[in-house]
């Protein structure tokens, strides 16, 4: 029986907490907001629905106190937007002293690097391993008070620890409950495989007036027109060039679609055609908020770190940089300075070799 | 009686030809395509409609032969998309030997500089003056075979010659027929005052999927959402910074709207609010072609030369450069290399002082 803490009690956090509890773990749940925890406290657990696993999942403790939440915990599952990771690292830093494993679900790009650096700055004696999952393992939603429904469970999920020498230990810890987790080469692989960097900011920006007018349209099938898909292909080329320079293997966007959704895509087919074929994308509506997470999270936490890593590896990323620049103008902010840049990742001034050493 | 040649026989060319003919000029018209001229040849002229001026306007000659078209001509009114200007300069170069005046209606950005450089490369002995108008003087459309309707005549139109010492001669030549033409300081002023650089490419790009899906929406009032207007404000700041560095006075986008459409705009109002107030923009629909001239003409002929001039004057233009980069990705082409760059403008390696001297 593993002692687990789940941070925080949103859709994904509630689902992971309930799943692990029903799989036999002793689960505590932390959230910043008391209101998120009230119903769980009242009922003493979470009702899990869905055809993969269901039942009432007891939760040992639901608390807004991080010290209480982490006490005796071996595994900390962080399930929050990526822009919360640094703050969570700061909160957890004093209590990571027993070689705990922290898994970011997901890390987006540079999540584990940022978490590791943030904790060590605050607590140089900290004893822990942080890992990042490629994506969130479930498609799920909170469907009632202290109730969550899991619609889909992904069949395969890459994870990597920081440093990579710890990845096997993390996989072994997760596999009894999630056999889908497999080891990636290192956190640069999970970070670069973040397909959200390609699929989220650019289509949102290239449909921004329509989104701001709260028009209803399908995000993938209508929002990614042939011209928009050309931009995504250019973004993807930049990402693949960085991967090549680092020496890691990641699938391009079309191969990723084929791997994840199982529909064969011919080499002659364009990314536009490949996206149009995906049944999984039918009916997925575009956000109705121009400040949607597809920009506010994926620009600073996905595109910015890809662009910044590219600087360190001498790869030119004019299209990524342009999307970041337009996002800054649209939102009147500076996503590069508030996002995961070389400085906040602790990589400023490091050579390519030093960066690869750091994650190995 | 002035001998005029109009190049070419599209909406604007037909209107200017008919207007000048009815005002007493002897008018020839040139077009690359015989089909554009067939009806004019048949009837011997153009029927001009509209409440400003109307009647049957005789055309002395309609020809696809540029030598014939330019023979004995004193004034050559070029009324084509800006991407045709270099080709027209090459065609006209051998025949510009009698101090003819060429007016680009309009030049967009760098039109006169490019025309001047292109002619002189081919015919170093050429004797002519090229000028650029700020915009097209009419709102007009071809409304039938050899028939054109003028809906609006602009009340004021800046024009500048290359070099500026010739501007007064150009204004004097035009004023008997168009009293609206007034002298700008130089062609950098008419080039930087090109508001299309701000109002055309960015909103088209930030609505591209919707345009590609052939959705009907109002270009200005729906396509320029509050977030899109933020991008336009940033583009405008870059343009104004360049003007300041050059030492010319141009109105910002809000002042331009107030000057042209006469509706007062308070300093506290945003560009979004200023655009929403314009009655003139009601009902103007967005293009339904993702390869619309708002990108294919205004990126290479407006934004690219603004960005390139900014390089020469040490002004940073990250937002312009990003819009150009995204346009390149959307259209799979290189608008900077096919557009008006420092090389095609003949300004490569020139200092700021040399550029200002050249146009003065």
XYZ file of C-alpha atoms in Angstrom:
720
model
C 0.000 0.000 0.000
C 1.546 3.248 -1.164
C 0.952 6.526 0.648
C -0.010 9.025 -2.029
C -0.733 12.748 -2.029
C -2.650 14.235 -4.932
C -2.245 17.958 -5.704
C -4.929 19.330 -6.472
C -8.682 18.525 -6.498
C -9.624 19.533 -10.067
C -10.929 17.137 -12.741
C -7.659 15.238 -13.185
C -6.644 15.323 -9.516
C -9.992 13.970 -8.318
C -9.830 11.162 -10.910
C -6.264 10.153 -10.053
C -7.007 10.293 -6.319
C -10.109 8.102 -6.669
C -8.369 5.647 -9.023
C -5.375 5.195 -6.696
C -7.629 4.787 -3.667
C -9.689 2.073 -5.397
C -6.395 0.414 -6.471
C -5.428 0.152 -2.812
C -3.367 3.253 -2.053
C -3.784 5.421 1.031
C -4.657 8.755 -0.570
C -4.584 12.325 0.742
C -5.658 15.240 -1.413
C -4.438 18.837 -1.242
C -6.000 21.917 -2.725
C -5.311 25.610 -2.264
C -9.037 26.286 -1.948
C -11.133 24.913 0.908
C -14.206 25.075 -1.382
C -12.671 22.439 -3.672
C -12.388 20.037 -0.744
C -15.638 20.642 1.179
C -17.683 17.848 -0.423
C -14.836 15.321 -0.213
C -14.448 16.104 3.487
C -18.196 15.726 4.033
C -18.452 12.301 2.360
C -14.953 11.092 3.259
C -14.122 10.246 -0.325
C -14.856 10.546 -4.026
C -17.399 8.616 -6.067
C -15.654 7.343 -9.195
C -17.790 6.630 -12.267
C -16.951 5.198 -15.688
C -16.601 1.749 -17.226
C -12.879 1.391 -16.473
C -13.231 1.443 -12.688
C -15.993 2.638 -10.375
C -16.980 2.818 -6.753
C -16.643 4.969 -3.687
C -12.982 5.811 -3.117
C -12.088 6.720 0.469
C -9.777 9.732 0.876
C -7.774 9.704 4.129
C -7.352 13.440 4.309
C -8.457 16.449 2.288
C -6.512 19.532 3.328
C -5.321 23.004 2.350
C -2.236 22.503 4.518
C 0.642 21.256 2.389
C 2.712 20.031 5.354
C -0.156 17.842 6.543
C -0.771 16.705 2.973
C 2.817 15.583 2.396
C 3.447 13.957 5.795
C 4.411 10.279 5.306
C 3.738 10.495 1.579
C 5.881 8.419 -0.801
C 4.315 9.525 -4.075
C 3.025 13.005 -4.881
C 0.865 13.222 -7.982
C 0.682 16.855 -9.151
C -2.333 17.383 -11.408
C -2.591 21.118 -12.071
C -2.068 23.544 -14.936
C 1.640 23.878 -15.623
C 1.728 27.514 -14.558
C 1.072 26.309 -10.969
C 4.111 23.960 -10.899
C 6.634 26.523 -9.648
C 4.326 27.635 -6.841
C 3.702 24.008 -5.826
C 7.458 23.388 -5.850
C 7.924 26.344 -3.480
C 5.152 25.051 -1.182
C 6.495 21.490 -1.126
C 10.199 22.328 -0.893
C 10.544 22.276 2.930
C 8.829 18.851 3.199
C 10.624 16.913 0.470
C 13.126 15.200 2.746
C 12.408 11.447 2.447
C 13.250 10.725 -1.178
C 9.632 11.227 -2.207
C 8.642 10.874 -5.822
C 6.792 13.818 -7.381
C 5.069 13.217 -10.731
C 3.804 16.140 -12.815
C 0.696 15.038 -14.736
C 1.710 16.379 -17.212
C 4.823 18.538 -17.067
C 4.176 20.250 -20.415
C 7.662 21.418 -21.442
C 10.404 21.772 -18.828
C 8.107 21.010 -15.887
C 10.463 18.628 -14.082
C 13.490 20.840 -14.753
C 11.689 23.865 -13.319
C 10.317 21.939 -10.315
C 13.720 20.484 -9.493
C 15.457 23.857 -9.748
C 12.770 25.650 -7.716
C 12.857 23.146 -4.832
C 16.665 23.069 -4.669
C 16.927 26.855 -4.541
C 14.677 26.903 -1.471
C 15.885 23.709 0.173
C 19.342 22.639 -1.041
C 19.117 19.563 1.251
C 15.827 18.369 -0.273
C 15.700 14.650 -0.985
C 13.204 13.832 -3.741
C 12.823 12.826 -7.376
C 10.599 14.778 -9.720
C 9.256 13.179 -12.897
C 7.008 14.396 -15.668
C 4.351 12.459 -17.534
C 3.886 13.163 -21.190
C 0.196 13.925 -20.790
C -2.710 13.357 -18.397
C -3.508 9.628 -18.234
C -7.293 10.120 -18.151
C -9.957 11.922 -20.083
C -12.211 12.805 -17.149
C -14.522 15.394 -15.623
C -15.959 16.186 -12.215
C -19.617 15.213 -12.680
C -21.084 16.050 -9.271
C -20.213 16.948 -5.697
C -17.253 14.680 -4.746
C -17.929 12.715 -7.931
C -15.715 12.250 -10.993
C -16.174 10.288 -14.233
C -13.336 8.718 -16.238
C -14.236 8.528 -19.942
C -10.948 7.296 -21.372
C -7.738 5.828 -20.024
C -4.717 6.296 -22.284
C -3.076 3.060 -23.357
C 0.514 4.241 -23.101
C 2.122 7.087 -21.217
C 5.777 8.092 -21.290
C 7.336 9.390 -18.095
C 10.853 10.562 -17.273
C 12.531 11.526 -14.034
C 15.018 14.230 -13.355
C 17.719 12.914 -13.628
C 16.951 10.028 -16.005
C 18.844 7.565 -13.819
C 15.803 7.719 -11.477
C 13.186 7.038 -14.164
C 13.064 3.275 -13.570
C 12.354 3.778 -9.880
C 9.459 6.103 -10.768
C 8.042 3.669 -13.337
C 8.219 0.830 -10.788
C 6.366 2.953 -8.242
C 3.596 3.806 -10.745
C 3.195 0.495 -12.593
C 1.219 -1.437 -9.952
C -1.554 1.154 -10.384
C -0.847 2.370 -13.916
C 0.837 -0.280 -16.088
C 0.730 2.214 -18.993
C 3.664 4.258 -17.710
C 6.867 3.522 -19.634
C 10.274 5.144 -19.408
C 11.219 7.949 -21.803
C 14.914 8.618 -22.398
C 14.897 11.760 -20.250
C 12.767 14.801 -19.439
C 13.824 16.484 -22.670
C 12.024 13.702 -24.518
C 8.782 14.086 -22.532
C 9.126 17.858 -22.807
C 9.644 17.913 -26.568
C 6.939 15.321 -27.167
C 4.423 17.819 -25.745
C 2.140 18.000 -28.773
C 0.072 20.740 -27.136
C 2.829 23.168 -28.086
C 1.933 22.501 -31.726
C -1.832 21.953 -31.482
C -2.905 24.588 -28.951
C -1.545 28.146 -29.252
C -1.349 28.651 -33.027
C -4.886 27.509 -33.940
C -6.308 29.495 -31.019
C -4.469 32.630 -32.143
C -5.392 32.143 -35.807
C -9.066 32.000 -34.732
C -8.892 34.597 -31.990
C -11.552 37.043 -33.235
C -14.000 34.194 -33.734
C -13.237 32.881 -30.241
C -13.605 36.339 -28.731
C -16.990 36.674 -30.454
C -17.989 33.391 -28.704
C -18.764 31.696 -32.016
C -19.334 27.954 -31.797
C -17.013 25.942 -34.023
C -15.080 22.696 -33.864
C -11.562 23.395 -32.662
C -9.688 20.770 -34.676
C -11.914 20.181 -37.672
C -12.887 23.794 -38.380
C -10.265 25.798 -36.512
C -7.361 24.033 -38.209
C -7.972 25.030 -41.838
C -5.451 24.049 -44.558
C -3.514 27.320 -44.088
C -3.505 26.961 -40.284
C -2.194 23.402 -40.667
C 0.702 24.794 -42.742
C 1.710 26.891 -39.744
C 1.492 23.820 -37.485
C 3.740 21.899 -39.886
C 6.349 24.681 -39.675
C 6.141 24.718 -35.866
C 6.531 20.953 -35.874
C 9.647 21.136 -38.075
C 11.256 23.496 -35.581
C 10.431 21.128 -32.697
C 11.822 18.124 -34.586
C 14.996 20.000 -35.455
C 15.535 20.705 -31.753
C 14.952 17.009 -30.942
C 17.504 16.028 -33.576
C 20.053 18.481 -32.181
C 19.485 17.126 -28.644
C 19.686 13.547 -29.894
C 16.236 12.317 -28.905
C 13.575 10.629 -30.976
C 10.090 12.068 -30.950
C 7.264 11.407 -33.407
C 6.222 14.234 -35.692
C 2.641 15.512 -35.365
C 1.252 13.098 -37.991
C 2.973 10.058 -36.426
C 1.741 11.178 -33.036
C -1.856 11.200 -34.319
C -1.364 7.732 -35.797
C 0.216 6.372 -32.594
C -2.423 7.811 -30.289
C -5.610 7.352 -32.306
C -4.651 4.349 -34.411
C -5.854 5.618 -37.810
C -3.204 5.021 -40.503
C -1.831 8.191 -42.133
C -0.013 7.950 -45.468
C 3.258 9.883 -45.861
C 1.648 11.787 -48.749
C -1.149 13.076 -46.518
C -0.865 16.563 -45.113
C -1.290 17.334 -41.439
C -4.582 18.989 -42.406
C -5.848 15.745 -43.918
C -4.551 13.733 -40.973
C -6.445 15.922 -38.491
C -9.656 15.808 -40.554
C -9.587 11.987 -40.328
C -9.579 11.836 -36.534
C -12.911 10.673 -35.161
C -11.646 11.574 -31.692
C -11.659 15.247 -32.698
C -15.274 15.318 -33.869
C -17.384 17.612 -31.754
C -14.520 19.089 -29.738
C -15.467 22.755 -29.585
C -13.091 25.687 -29.571
C -12.721 27.654 -26.344
C -14.991 30.684 -26.023
C -12.486 32.746 -24.055
C -9.612 34.564 -25.809
C -7.638 34.063 -22.582
C -8.071 30.275 -22.808
C -5.401 27.950 -21.383
C -4.478 27.006 -24.963
C -2.689 30.367 -24.922
C -2.253 31.301 -21.253
C -0.782 27.904 -20.320
C 0.607 26.543 -23.596
C 2.487 29.657 -24.650
C 4.513 30.225 -21.441
C 4.757 26.539 -20.424
C 5.178 24.839 -23.828
C 6.197 27.164 -26.654
C 8.412 29.468 -24.586
C 10.546 26.627 -23.128
C 10.807 25.004 -26.596
C 11.992 28.301 -28.046
C 14.367 28.869 -25.119
C 15.849 25.356 -25.302
C 16.289 25.953 -29.033
C 18.434 28.988 -28.251
C 20.643 26.835 -26.024
C 20.947 24.230 -28.796
C 21.452 26.783 -31.624
C 18.215 25.950 -33.404
C 16.317 28.784 -35.096
C 12.591 28.926 -34.256
C 11.151 31.895 -36.179
C 7.601 30.498 -36.294
C 7.487 29.622 -32.562
C 8.927 33.028 -31.749
C 6.323 34.736 -33.931
C 3.456 32.890 -32.243
C 4.848 33.911 -28.839
C 5.212 37.524 -29.992
C 1.634 37.681 -31.331
C 0.336 36.063 -28.112
C 2.147 38.785 -26.146
C 0.556 41.495 -28.285
C -2.926 39.895 -28.083
C -2.783 39.585 -24.310
C -0.635 42.652 -23.565
C 1.859 40.656 -21.539
C 5.305 39.099 -21.838
C 4.900 35.330 -21.903
C 8.628 34.841 -22.409
C 9.492 36.543 -19.143
C 6.681 34.954 -17.097
C 7.143 31.563 -18.778
C 9.753 28.845 -18.619
C 12.764 30.637 -20.017
C 16.394 29.573 -19.663
C 16.670 31.609 -16.463
C 13.617 30.179 -14.674
C 14.676 26.688 -15.824
C 18.125 27.303 -14.328
C 19.775 26.651 -17.700
C 21.097 30.136 -18.443
C 24.710 30.086 -19.564
C 24.799 26.272 -19.691
C 26.310 24.502 -22.718
C 24.398 21.838 -24.641
C 26.542 19.186 -22.977
C 25.830 20.557 -19.497
C 22.082 20.550 -20.160
C 22.153 16.944 -21.387
C 24.303 15.947 -18.373
C 21.845 17.637 -16.016
C 18.889 15.531 -17.208
C 20.752 12.235 -17.819
C -5.007 69.440 -72.558
C -2.706 66.911 -70.958
C -1.752 63.677 -72.707
C -2.321 60.926 -70.146
C -1.698 57.191 -70.143
C -3.522 55.040 -67.598
C -2.023 51.675 -66.591
C -4.148 49.417 -66.315
C -7.884 48.873 -67.050
C -9.121 47.507 -63.703
C -11.674 49.235 -61.429
C -9.410 52.133 -60.443
C -7.727 52.501 -63.836
C -11.012 52.640 -65.734
C -12.356 55.256 -63.291
C -9.273 57.480 -63.480
C -9.159 57.188 -67.280
C -12.820 58.146 -67.628
C -12.539 60.991 -65.102
C -9.479 62.524 -66.803
C -11.094 62.197 -70.231
C -14.253 63.994 -69.059
C -12.025 66.648 -67.434
C -10.495 67.348 -70.855
C -7.388 65.162 -71.052
C -6.408 63.083 -74.048
C -6.387 59.591 -72.501
C -4.819 56.316 -73.622
C -5.235 53.161 -71.595
C -2.836 50.210 -71.346
C -3.505 46.732 -70.079
C -1.500 43.524 -70.216
C -4.626 41.599 -71.238
C -6.467 42.243 -74.510
C -9.669 40.953 -72.868
C -9.637 43.892 -70.428
C -9.616 46.325 -73.371
C -11.993 44.678 -75.858
C -15.161 46.543 -74.806
C -13.371 49.906 -74.565
C -12.012 49.415 -78.084
C -15.458 48.495 -79.367
C -17.220 51.567 -77.941
C -14.267 53.937 -78.180
C -14.502 54.910 -74.539
C -15.814 54.280 -71.036
C -19.215 55.172 -69.631
C -18.669 56.878 -66.276
C -21.482 56.721 -63.725
C -21.902 58.265 -60.273
C -23.086 61.576 -58.853
C -19.646 63.228 -58.890
C -19.182 63.164 -62.677
C -20.845 61.135 -65.409
C -20.966 60.719 -69.147
C -19.289 58.906 -71.989
C -15.526 59.408 -71.778
C -13.672 58.958 -75.092
C -10.445 56.940 -74.893
C -7.973 57.766 -77.687
C -6.271 54.399 -77.623
C -6.640 51.125 -75.688
C -3.584 48.963 -76.200
C -1.485 46.081 -74.857
C 1.620 47.691 -76.395
C 3.395 49.800 -73.793
C 5.461 51.750 -76.353
C 2.304 52.848 -78.178
C 0.638 53.584 -74.840
C 3.439 55.878 -73.626
C 4.121 57.724 -76.907
C 3.641 61.506 -76.399
C 2.349 60.938 -72.883
C 3.124 63.576 -70.224
C 1.414 61.903 -67.274
C 1.274 58.180 -66.591
C -1.257 57.137 -63.950
C -0.406 53.639 -62.693
C -3.438 52.025 -61.057
C -2.520 48.409 -60.274
C -1.792 46.240 -57.253
C 1.589 47.201 -55.824
C 3.128 43.839 -56.711
C 2.840 44.850 -60.403
C 4.823 48.091 -59.978
C 8.271 46.597 -60.591
C 7.098 44.846 -63.752
C 5.489 48.062 -65.021
C 8.725 49.931 -64.282
C 10.631 47.379 -66.387
C 8.115 47.702 -69.242
C 8.123 51.511 -69.199
C 11.870 52.019 -68.653
C 12.927 52.299 -72.330
C 10.239 54.920 -73.076
C 10.665 57.274 -70.138
C 12.823 59.841 -71.947
C 10.822 63.094 -71.964
C 10.618 63.958 -68.294
C 7.259 62.207 -67.975
C 5.504 62.097 -64.635
C 4.516 58.640 -63.350
C 2.051 58.511 -60.431
C 1.488 55.277 -58.519
C -2.143 55.179 -57.290
C -1.246 54.197 -54.585
C 2.400 53.260 -54.022
C 1.709 51.325 -50.804
C 5.113 51.408 -49.062
C 8.275 52.085 -51.069
C 6.488 52.103 -54.441
C 8.185 55.194 -55.841
C 11.596 54.152 -54.490
C 11.260 50.733 -56.118
C 9.936 52.154 -59.421
C 12.739 54.717 -59.613
C 15.444 52.150 -58.876
C 13.997 49.594 -61.318
C 13.788 52.059 -64.235
C 17.294 53.462 -63.646
C 18.862 49.999 -63.557
C 17.433 49.256 -67.004
C 17.770 52.729 -68.505
C 20.312 54.878 -66.677
C 19.522 57.759 -69.101
C 15.786 57.689 -68.327
C 14.250 61.125 -67.811
C 11.133 60.964 -65.641
C 9.707 61.661 -62.204
C 7.862 58.998 -60.266
C 5.446 59.931 -57.479
C 3.246 57.940 -55.165
C -0.214 58.783 -53.943
C -1.147 57.863 -50.412
C -4.189 55.877 -51.507
C -6.564 55.487 -54.452
C -8.540 58.719 -54.938
C -11.825 56.955 -55.753
C -14.037 54.269 -54.287
C -15.215 52.744 -57.566
C -16.144 49.541 -59.387
C -16.493 48.394 -62.989
C -20.281 48.026 -63.285
C -20.663 46.818 -66.875
C -18.812 46.378 -70.160
C -16.712 49.553 -70.626
C -18.643 51.083 -67.729
C -17.405 52.207 -64.317
C -19.137 53.802 -61.316
C -17.480 56.204 -58.870
C -19.122 55.976 -55.437
C -16.810 58.224 -53.446
C -14.103 60.765 -54.196
C -11.628 61.320 -51.370
C -11.445 64.880 -50.141
C -7.692 65.017 -49.626
C -4.875 62.955 -51.017
C -1.182 63.275 -50.166
C 1.338 62.679 -52.931
C 5.146 62.814 -52.983
C 7.659 62.592 -55.794
C 11.012 60.934 -55.845
C 12.982 63.099 -55.118
C 10.813 65.453 -53.052
C 12.134 68.492 -54.946
C 9.865 67.373 -57.822
C 6.687 67.024 -55.734
C 5.399 70.533 -56.493
C 5.665 69.919 -60.240
C 3.626 66.691 -59.832
C 0.977 68.419 -57.710
C 0.677 71.208 -60.304
C 0.210 68.667 -63.049
C -2.536 66.831 -61.140
C -4.422 69.749 -59.545
C -6.357 70.935 -62.621
C -8.096 67.550 -62.629
C -7.749 66.555 -58.971
C -7.541 69.575 -56.635
C -7.367 67.097 -53.694
C -3.713 66.237 -54.263
C -1.420 67.975 -51.786
C 2.316 67.640 -51.238
C 3.679 65.262 -48.599
C 7.188 65.896 -47.245
C 8.688 63.021 -49.223
C 7.925 59.443 -50.308
C 8.845 58.130 -46.861
C 5.875 60.080 -45.518
C 3.415 58.656 -48.085
C 4.976 55.214 -47.577
C 4.730 55.218 -43.795
C 1.242 56.706 -43.837
C 0.058 53.541 -45.615
C -2.560 52.491 -43.074
C -3.198 49.251 -44.974
C -0.022 47.886 -43.401
C -1.771 48.094 -40.038
C -5.375 47.326 -41.023
C -4.972 44.557 -43.603
C -2.560 41.674 -42.923
C -2.940 41.141 -39.170
C -6.761 40.972 -38.983
C -6.827 38.719 -42.059
C -4.280 36.368 -40.490
C -6.008 36.383 -37.096
C -9.229 35.303 -38.856
C -7.656 33.015 -41.437
C -9.510 29.755 -40.641
C -12.832 31.576 -40.724
C -11.896 33.193 -44.046
C -10.759 29.872 -45.474
C -14.101 28.336 -44.437
C -15.787 31.141 -46.452
C -17.732 32.356 -43.429
C -19.481 35.686 -43.881
C -18.469 38.287 -41.314
C -17.761 41.998 -41.202
C -14.060 42.592 -41.686
C -13.612 45.628 -39.452
C -16.442 45.335 -36.960
C -16.254 41.579 -36.322
C -12.787 40.650 -37.568
C -11.050 43.242 -35.400
C -11.978 41.982 -31.922
C -10.524 43.673 -28.815
C -7.541 41.266 -28.794
C -6.908 41.740 -32.530
C -6.998 45.521 -32.015
C -4.265 45.133 -29.378
C -2.038 43.616 -32.056
C -2.853 46.501 -34.409
C -1.912 49.003 -31.697
C 1.476 47.298 -31.306
C 2.040 47.311 -35.079
C 1.112 50.985 -35.146
C 3.590 51.811 -32.365
C 6.365 50.231 -34.421
C 5.361 52.263 -37.494
C 5.238 55.502 -35.489
C 8.620 54.797 -33.949
C 10.079 54.456 -37.459
C 8.441 57.749 -38.506
C 9.920 59.465 -35.464
C 13.380 58.093 -36.244
C 13.076 59.273 -39.871
C 11.792 62.668 -38.742
C 8.399 62.668 -40.426
C 4.969 63.282 -38.983
C 2.274 60.718 -39.645
C -1.014 60.283 -37.787
C -1.441 57.196 -35.643
C -4.232 54.778 -36.600
C -6.835 56.472 -34.387
C -5.995 59.964 -35.689
C -6.082 58.608 -39.228
C -9.635 57.307 -38.649
C -10.654 60.680 -37.234
C -9.037 62.609 -40.130
C -10.531 60.419 -42.843
C -14.015 59.694 -41.480
C -14.556 62.772 -39.335
C -15.894 61.052 -36.190
C -14.185 62.441 -33.056
C -12.147 59.887 -31.090
C -11.202 60.632 -27.477
C -7.614 59.939 -26.383
C -8.996 57.504 -23.793
C -10.700 55.397 -26.470
C -8.961 52.257 -27.660
C -8.376 51.504 -31.320
C -11.032 48.792 -30.939
C -13.598 51.363 -29.820
C -12.519 53.797 -32.541
C -13.034 51.170 -35.250
C -16.421 50.109 -33.851
C -17.624 53.732 -34.197
C -16.922 53.998 -37.920
C -20.122 54.006 -39.959
C -17.978 53.698 -43.081
C -16.936 50.200 -41.966
C -20.473 48.867 -41.505
C -21.199 46.057 -43.906
C -17.669 45.721 -45.281
C -17.268 41.960 -45.463
C -14.063 40.019 -44.923
C -12.432 38.402 -47.955
C -13.427 34.785 -48.600
C -10.024 33.789 -49.982
C -7.121 33.006 -47.631
C -4.845 34.257 -50.429
C -6.579 37.655 -50.436
C -4.646 40.790 -51.389
C -4.818 41.888 -47.744
C -2.022 39.352 -47.313
C -0.569 38.724 -50.794
C -0.191 42.449 -51.544
C -0.035 44.096 -48.123
C 2.559 41.791 -46.590
C 5.238 42.048 -49.324
C 4.412 45.628 -50.414
C 3.540 47.263 -47.072
C 4.715 45.333 -44.005
C 7.953 44.004 -45.513
C 9.224 47.450 -46.636
C 8.228 48.955 -43.256
C 10.160 46.206 -41.482
C 13.124 46.592 -43.853
C 13.240 50.396 -43.524
C 13.113 49.866 -39.760
C 16.282 47.781 -39.999
C 18.000 50.638 -41.832
C 16.853 53.095 -39.153
C 17.627 50.788 -36.182
C 14.017 50.381 -35.102
C 12.925 47.017 -33.703
C 9.713 45.637 -35.241
C 9.027 42.294 -33.532
C 5.272 42.376 -34.164
C 5.593 43.283 -37.864
C 8.242 40.598 -38.261
C 6.006 38.035 -36.571
C 3.070 38.846 -38.850
C 5.362 38.474 -41.875
C 6.697 35.168 -40.549
C 3.211 33.750 -39.923
C 2.092 34.927 -43.384
C 5.072 33.061 -44.863
C 4.113 29.893 -42.996
C 0.410 30.201 -43.916
C 1.166 30.674 -47.602
C 4.337 28.556 -47.805
C 6.344 31.356 -49.378
C 8.920 33.977 -48.464
C 7.253 37.378 -48.615
C 10.409 39.102 -47.403
C 12.431 37.915 -50.365
C 9.711 38.512 -52.986
C 8.636 41.789 -51.370
C 10.147 45.245 -51.123
C 13.256 44.559 -49.099
C 16.291 46.806 -48.774
C 17.869 45.104 -51.777
C 14.926 45.436 -54.186
C 14.485 49.036 -52.969
C 18.157 49.700 -53.751
C 18.788 50.769 -50.153
C 21.049 47.935 -49.019
C 24.118 49.196 -47.224
C 22.883 52.792 -47.234
C 23.044 54.876 -44.058
C 19.991 56.660 -42.647
C 21.389 59.952 -43.951
C 21.895 58.522 -47.447
C 18.317 57.222 -47.538
C 16.905 60.586 -46.458
C 19.128 62.352 -49.031
C 17.921 60.009 -51.764
C 14.239 60.930 -51.249
C 14.699 64.636 -50.431
